[in-house]
Short mmCIF file of C-alpha atoms in Angstrom, two decimals:
data_model
loop_
_atom_site.label_atom_id
_atom_site.label_comp_id
_atom_site.label_asym_id
_atom_site.label_seq_id
_atom_site.Cartn_x
_atom_site.Cartn_y
_atom_site.Cartn_z
CA UNK A 940 5.01 -22.22 -1.09
CA UNK A 941 1.79 -23.12 0.65
CA UNK A 942 1.08 -25.40 3.57
CA UNK A 943 -2.27 -26.51 4.92
CA UNK A 944 -3.75 -24.22 7.55
CA UNK A 945 -4.26 -26.96 10.13
CA UNK A 946 -2.71 -28.25 13.30
CA UNK A 947 0.45 -30.27 12.65
CA UNK A 948 1.15 -28.93 9.15
CA UNK A 949 4.16 -26.88 10.25
CA UNK A 950 5.57 -29.89 12.10
CA UNK A 951 5.19 -32.04 8.96
CA UNK A 952 6.94 -29.35 6.93
CA UNK A 953 9.81 -29.27 9.46
CA UNK A 954 10.16 -33.05 9.25
CA UNK A 955 10.67 -32.79 5.49
CA UNK A 956 13.26 -30.01 5.89
CA UNK A 957 15.00 -32.21 8.46
CA UNK A 958 17.95 -30.90 10.45
CA UNK A 959 18.75 -28.15 7.97
CA UNK A 960 19.11 -24.59 9.24
CA UNK A 961 16.14 -22.40 8.31
CA UNK A 962 17.61 -18.95 7.63
CA UNK A 963 14.32 -17.17 7.00
CA UNK A 964 10.67 -18.00 7.55
CA UNK A 965 7.76 -15.69 6.76
CA UNK A 966 4.17 -16.76 7.31
CA UNK A 967 0.94 -14.94 6.93
CA UNK A 968 -2.56 -16.28 7.39
CA UNK A 969 -4.30 -16.46 4.02
CA UNK A 970 -7.53 -18.37 4.56
CA UNK A 971 -8.96 -21.30 6.50
CA UNK A 972 -7.39 -23.87 4.14
CA UNK A 973 -3.91 -22.69 3.11
CA UNK A 974 -1.06 -20.63 4.53
CA UNK A 975 1.49 -18.93 2.27
CA UNK A 976 5.07 -19.17 3.48
CA UNK A 977 8.47 -17.90 2.35
CA UNK A 978 11.37 -20.07 3.49
CA UNK A 979 15.13 -19.78 3.26
CA UNK A 980 17.25 -22.87 4.02
CA UNK A 981 21.03 -23.03 4.44
CA UNK A 982 22.46 -25.51 1.97
CA UNK A 983 25.73 -27.35 2.45
CA UNK A 984 25.28 -29.73 -0.50
CA UNK A 985 24.67 -27.16 -3.22
CA UNK A 986 22.29 -27.76 -6.12
CA UNK A 987 21.93 -31.48 -5.36
CA UNK A 988 20.66 -30.70 -1.86
CA UNK A 989 18.31 -28.02 -3.18
CA UNK A 990 16.90 -30.43 -5.77
CA UNK A 991 16.43 -33.04 -3.04
CA UNK A 992 14.57 -30.61 -0.75
CA UNK A 993 12.27 -29.47 -3.55
CA UNK A 994 11.59 -33.06 -4.58
CA UNK A 995 10.84 -34.10 -1.00
CA UNK A 996 8.49 -31.15 -0.49
CA UNK A 997 6.63 -31.82 -3.74
CA UNK A 998 6.37 -35.52 -2.90
CA UNK A 999 4.91 -34.45 0.45
CA UNK A 1000 2.23 -32.51 -1.41
CA UNK A 1001 3.68 -29.02 -0.96
CA UNK A 1002 3.67 -26.74 -4.02
CA UNK A 1003 7.11 -25.11 -4.26
CA UNK A 1004 8.45 -22.17 -6.27
CA UNK A 1005 12.26 -21.94 -6.18
CA UNK A 1006 13.26 -18.27 -6.06
CA UNK A 1007 16.98 -18.93 -5.50
CA UNK A 1008 18.03 -17.13 -8.68
CA UNK A 1009 15.34 -14.42 -8.70
CA UNK A 1010 16.96 -11.41 -7.04
CA UNK A 1011 13.92 -9.15 -7.52
CA UNK A 1012 11.67 -11.68 -5.82
CA UNK A 1013 14.12 -12.21 -2.97
CA UNK A 1014 14.22 -8.48 -2.32
CA UNK A 1015 10.47 -7.92 -2.34
CA UNK A 1016 8.41 -11.08 -1.89
CA UNK A 1017 9.16 -11.51 1.81
CA UNK A 1018 7.12 -8.35 2.35
CA UNK A 1019 4.27 -9.49 0.15
CA UNK A 1020 3.69 -13.07 1.33
CA UNK A 1021 0.11 -14.14 1.87
CA UNK A 1022 -2.64 -12.34 3.59
CA UNK A 1023 -5.88 -11.08 2.22
CA UNK A 1024 -6.58 -7.44 1.59
CA UNK A 1025 -8.37 -5.98 4.60
CA UNK A 1026 -11.52 -5.48 2.54
CA UNK A 1027 -11.61 -9.10 1.31
#
């Protein structure tokens, strides 16, 4: 997903996630406007909780891609998140 690259954006994101345990968080600077992040959240309420989190994030203006069932992405994307090529 992406979050704005500005002061307070991470705090706003955390407020939407609430008291849930974040199990993984990868961030890499992308540009002056947006940051790409990869987030894992521990769920105790199953699919209903996941649907609620995604809905809350989208309502908050955060584009979300759910990779829960994409094993290839889960193995590799954490190493590929964000960042421009050095020659960009």
